[in-house]
XYZ file of C-alpha atoms in Angstrom:
327
model
C 54.521 37.806 -16.135
C 55.763 40.649 -13.996
C 57.861 40.060 -10.909
C 57.960 42.504 -8.009
C 60.456 42.421 -5.176
C 59.982 43.934 -1.743
C 61.645 42.770 1.460
C 61.686 43.960 5.042
C 63.696 42.272 7.769
C 63.015 43.531 11.250
C 64.646 42.360 14.417
C 66.543 42.903 17.602
C 70.079 41.614 17.874
C 70.098 39.707 14.581
C 72.671 36.934 14.526
C 74.942 35.675 11.781
C 73.756 32.651 9.845
C 77.027 30.872 9.255
C 76.722 27.174 8.415
C 77.628 26.097 11.942
C 74.810 28.148 13.465
C 71.991 27.110 11.147
C 68.914 25.738 12.911
C 67.992 22.120 12.242
C 64.298 22.877 11.565
C 63.559 19.164 11.772
C 60.123 20.169 13.037
C 58.583 23.520 12.234
C 55.250 24.869 13.464
C 53.375 27.217 11.165
C 50.138 29.207 11.371
C 48.317 30.520 8.297
C 45.514 33.033 8.812
C 43.471 35.489 6.788
C 43.180 38.224 9.436
C 40.433 40.099 7.521
C 41.029 43.627 6.221
C 43.788 44.604 8.658
C 44.092 48.293 7.760
C 46.132 50.762 9.785
C 44.697 54.116 10.877
C 46.386 56.225 8.176
C 44.336 56.935 5.014
C 46.346 56.003 1.912
C 43.520 56.075 -0.639
C 43.319 52.327 -1.210
C 41.283 51.425 1.889
C 37.856 49.840 1.544
C 34.984 52.302 1.650
C 33.539 51.006 4.928
C 36.796 51.980 6.648
C 37.030 55.387 4.958
C 33.440 56.294 5.882
C 33.641 55.040 9.455
C 34.465 57.831 11.912
C 35.012 55.253 14.664
C 38.025 53.789 12.855
C 40.960 55.560 14.512
C 44.403 55.024 16.054
C 43.005 53.743 19.337
C 40.857 51.062 17.684
C 43.758 50.090 15.410
C 46.084 49.606 18.405
C 43.480 47.477 20.159
C 43.321 45.276 17.097
C 47.122 45.016 16.977
C 47.218 43.872 20.589
C 44.462 41.314 20.024
C 46.460 39.800 17.176
C 49.637 39.661 19.267
C 47.821 37.886 22.095
C 46.650 35.196 19.686
C 50.179 34.835 18.302
C 51.530 34.323 21.809
C 48.832 31.791 22.540
C 49.492 29.742 19.396
C 53.305 29.800 19.869
C 54.210 28.945 16.284
C 57.647 29.284 14.699
C 56.253 30.941 11.575
C 53.113 33.044 11.060
C 51.616 33.707 7.646
C 48.988 36.455 7.474
C 46.798 37.444 4.546
C 44.976 40.819 4.247
C 47.593 43.027 5.924
C 47.489 46.556 4.492
C 51.146 47.547 4.387
C 54.610 47.409 5.944
C 53.501 49.949 8.556
C 51.287 47.298 10.161
C 54.264 44.947 10.105
C 56.448 47.511 11.881
C 53.783 48.262 14.478
C 53.349 44.577 15.275
C 57.123 44.127 15.547
C 57.509 47.124 17.849
C 54.701 45.980 20.129
C 56.070 42.443 20.281
C 59.568 43.652 21.050
C 60.981 40.766 19.016
C 60.026 38.109 21.539
C 57.460 35.331 21.632
C 55.974 33.547 24.595
C 58.078 30.605 25.720
C 60.911 31.273 23.272
C 64.204 33.040 23.804
C 64.594 33.453 20.053
C 61.368 35.319 19.358
C 59.960 36.348 15.964
C 62.921 38.382 14.827
C 62.310 38.233 11.097
C 59.432 39.424 8.962
C 58.600 40.307 5.382
C 55.698 41.855 3.517
C 54.635 42.143 -0.090
C 51.769 43.235 -2.303
C 51.368 44.346 -5.927
C 51.384 48.075 -6.574
C 47.953 49.636 -6.080
C 46.518 46.718 -4.108
C 44.629 47.446 -0.924
C 45.973 44.447 0.975
C 48.998 42.155 0.936
C 50.551 39.250 2.802
C 53.209 39.058 5.480
C 55.328 36.528 7.338
C 56.744 36.543 10.876
C 59.398 33.989 11.703
C 61.847 33.055 14.422
C 64.087 31.720 11.626
C 65.854 34.050 9.238
C 64.002 34.905 6.024
C 65.903 35.577 2.795
C 65.416 36.110 -0.937
C 61.803 37.223 -0.949
C 60.008 37.628 -4.280
C 56.509 38.627 -5.357
C 55.239 36.904 -8.507
C 52.373 38.686 -10.260
C 50.218 37.761 -13.250
C 49.422 39.891 -16.288
C 47.001 37.841 -18.418
C 45.652 39.402 -21.629
C 44.371 36.470 -23.669
C 40.729 36.472 -22.520
C 37.750 38.481 -23.724
C 37.465 40.069 -20.278
C 40.067 42.235 -18.574
C 42.024 40.604 -15.772
C 40.662 41.755 -12.400
C 42.906 42.988 -9.621
C 44.692 39.954 -8.170
C 47.129 39.618 -5.306
C 50.579 38.252 -5.978
C 52.311 35.072 -4.873
C 54.792 35.773 -2.079
C 57.859 33.530 -1.988
C 60.549 33.526 0.698
C 63.188 31.072 1.904
C 63.517 30.036 5.555
C 67.165 29.716 6.579
C 67.775 26.264 8.077
C 70.033 23.274 7.460
C 67.159 21.900 5.398
C 66.231 24.091 2.444
C 62.672 25.321 3.057
C 60.718 27.583 0.710
C 57.494 29.246 1.811
C 54.776 30.269 -0.651
C 51.988 32.608 0.535
C 48.816 32.748 -1.542
C 45.652 34.824 -1.605
C 43.750 33.812 -4.698
C 40.990 35.707 -6.469
C 37.781 35.920 -4.463
C 34.510 34.438 -5.701
C 33.005 37.912 -6.036
C 31.342 37.942 -9.442
C 30.401 34.263 -9.277
C 32.325 31.154 -8.279
C 32.281 29.594 -11.743
C 32.824 32.902 -13.562
C 35.971 33.723 -11.536
C 37.463 30.219 -11.517
C 39.586 30.970 -14.588
C 41.616 33.486 -12.597
C 42.211 31.019 -9.782
C 43.305 28.539 -12.453
C 45.952 31.032 -13.563
C 47.105 31.531 -9.981
C 47.256 27.752 -9.569
C 49.436 27.512 -12.677
C 51.769 30.231 -11.396
C 52.129 28.459 -8.050
C 52.772 25.079 -9.694
C 55.484 26.561 -11.900
C 57.279 28.105 -8.920
C 57.073 24.890 -6.881
C 58.561 23.013 -9.841
C 61.349 25.605 -10.051
C 62.024 25.193 -6.322
C 62.623 21.478 -6.850
C 65.132 22.198 -9.629
C 66.958 24.544 -7.230
C 67.383 21.797 -4.632
C 64.721 22.936 -2.154
C 63.910 20.130 0.315
C 60.480 21.287 1.495
C 57.812 23.627 0.126
C 55.302 25.056 2.606
C 52.335 26.378 0.619
C 49.909 28.468 2.679
C 47.084 30.912 2.310
C 43.515 31.691 1.403
C 42.818 29.999 -1.930
C 39.151 31.037 -2.182
C 38.525 27.579 -3.609
C 36.851 24.718 -1.814
C 39.074 21.723 -1.302
C 36.800 19.489 -3.378
C 37.281 21.783 -6.393
C 40.974 20.979 -6.595
C 41.797 18.042 -8.839
C 42.330 14.937 -6.738
C 45.455 12.873 -7.210
C 45.114 9.102 -7.673
C 44.161 6.972 -4.675
C 47.686 5.542 -4.265
C 49.323 8.984 -4.092
C 46.639 10.929 -2.237
C 46.575 14.697 -1.953
C 45.568 16.934 -4.835
C 47.116 18.342 -7.966
C 48.399 21.804 -8.762
C 48.186 22.145 -12.540
C 50.721 24.162 -14.502
C 49.536 25.254 -17.928
C 52.182 24.871 -20.618
C 52.465 24.640 -24.385
C 51.612 21.112 -25.440
C 49.803 20.068 -22.262
C 49.688 20.308 -18.485
C 52.362 19.628 -15.882
C 50.999 18.540 -12.521
C 52.470 18.801 -9.022
C 50.983 16.555 -6.315
C 50.712 18.331 -2.948
C 49.386 17.074 0.363
C 46.885 18.793 2.652
C 46.130 18.438 6.350
C 42.333 18.259 6.252
C 40.785 14.858 6.891
C 38.205 13.755 4.339
C 35.547 13.188 7.008
C 36.048 16.569 8.698
C 32.727 18.434 8.454
C 34.078 21.718 9.781
C 36.202 24.309 7.988
C 38.005 27.605 8.435
C 35.422 29.883 6.797
C 31.644 29.938 7.235
C 29.596 31.169 4.289
C 25.871 30.879 3.556
C 25.254 28.501 6.468
C 28.034 26.148 5.472
C 31.668 25.531 6.442
C 34.237 25.849 3.672
C 37.831 24.601 3.485
C 39.221 27.457 1.409
C 42.251 28.072 3.628
C 45.087 25.599 3.196
C 48.522 24.487 4.261
C 49.872 22.278 1.477
C 53.164 20.368 1.636
C 55.475 19.339 -1.145
C 58.838 17.607 -0.962
C 60.697 15.924 1.856
C 58.209 16.805 4.591
C 55.036 15.517 6.221
C 52.381 16.612 8.670
C 52.826 15.652 12.314
C 49.824 17.720 13.328
C 47.152 19.818 11.613
C 44.293 21.696 13.251
C 41.808 24.495 12.858
C 42.166 26.951 15.752
C 38.552 27.207 16.840
C 38.810 28.328 20.460
C 37.284 31.386 22.129
C 37.672 34.311 21.406
C 38.342 33.350 17.783
C 34.856 31.848 17.676
C 31.612 33.238 19.081
C 29.025 31.509 21.249
C 27.698 29.645 18.200
C 31.142 28.240 17.383
C 31.431 30.412 14.262
C 34.320 32.745 13.370
C 34.241 35.880 15.526
C 34.552 38.182 12.540
C 35.951 41.695 12.766
C 33.264 44.399 12.630
C 34.518 47.750 11.435
C 31.546 49.673 12.849
C 32.388 48.563 16.411
C 36.082 47.654 16.148
C 35.348 44.329 17.864
C 36.143 40.805 16.774
C 39.055 39.058 15.103
C 38.452 37.647 11.629
C 35.859 35.922 9.467
C 38.446 33.166 8.938
C 39.925 30.793 11.510
C 43.672 30.176 11.649
C 45.200 26.893 10.550
C 48.122 25.487 12.512
C 50.429 22.668 11.453
C 53.534 20.981 12.791
C 55.633 19.774 9.874
C 58.419 17.208 10.021
C 61.099 18.255 7.526
C 63.358 15.625 5.979
C 60.736 12.873 5.746
C 58.436 12.418 2.776
C 58.935 12.311 -0.983
C 58.495 14.325 -4.145
């Protein structure tokens, strides 16, 4: 297993985090969103072909997209934003500069941010936070035990949120179903095992709460359910001599017929906010308001040929009570 490390902290007037000034973080609001192929306007050689071939993709269209994203961030007013499919740290810097380090209705603003992706990947993940972020790591897999070569896979981003309660954030973007859902499930199994191992390590390090976010490219009903008394679902860690399971909790209700992603005339719950540790959901919702959805109530996906739209995924928003709950 290879481990990559890359950290950016951006801000205006950053303050010291001595023990007496640590935020309580008893309640924390978080948004997780796959923002769909958020490339900047500079060709780096790793962009998708439909961007490279499109003469209409330019600096002006890129800035319009930046401003659309910022407007949604201001509208949602979360403490922490987790974005998947951001191209690079340049996008992070541009968003920070346009925001000016402030959020709507908050004197603290989103002063802190980090970004990571494996070398050679087209897209990575980033975090914006009004709480300080420290000790970021990128965990990457290198699996060579199968008859087929491991495809390109995005890493697992890990970062700690500085509060009186010890909070660790995990950002995931698992292998897509391109090539067949069943055929590619083995790679998502490996990513599940990596995540489970890092959550288990967090517990041994005294972390109070694990926030586990991202696009898992796996329907909720394909996770292994925990028993009826515990609820939630299992993250399985492969190990010599058997499996080690971590029970995590999700915000979706079992009778919810909607989802965050619409594919082949059906809603899918492939985006998640999982909780583990001394924490619980106070609120969980899919952000399905206009202009994030079109007139049919479906995701208003970004269209590279016109530069219009937002994403083919809808954001998830949760309010999490930290300090309550159990391992």
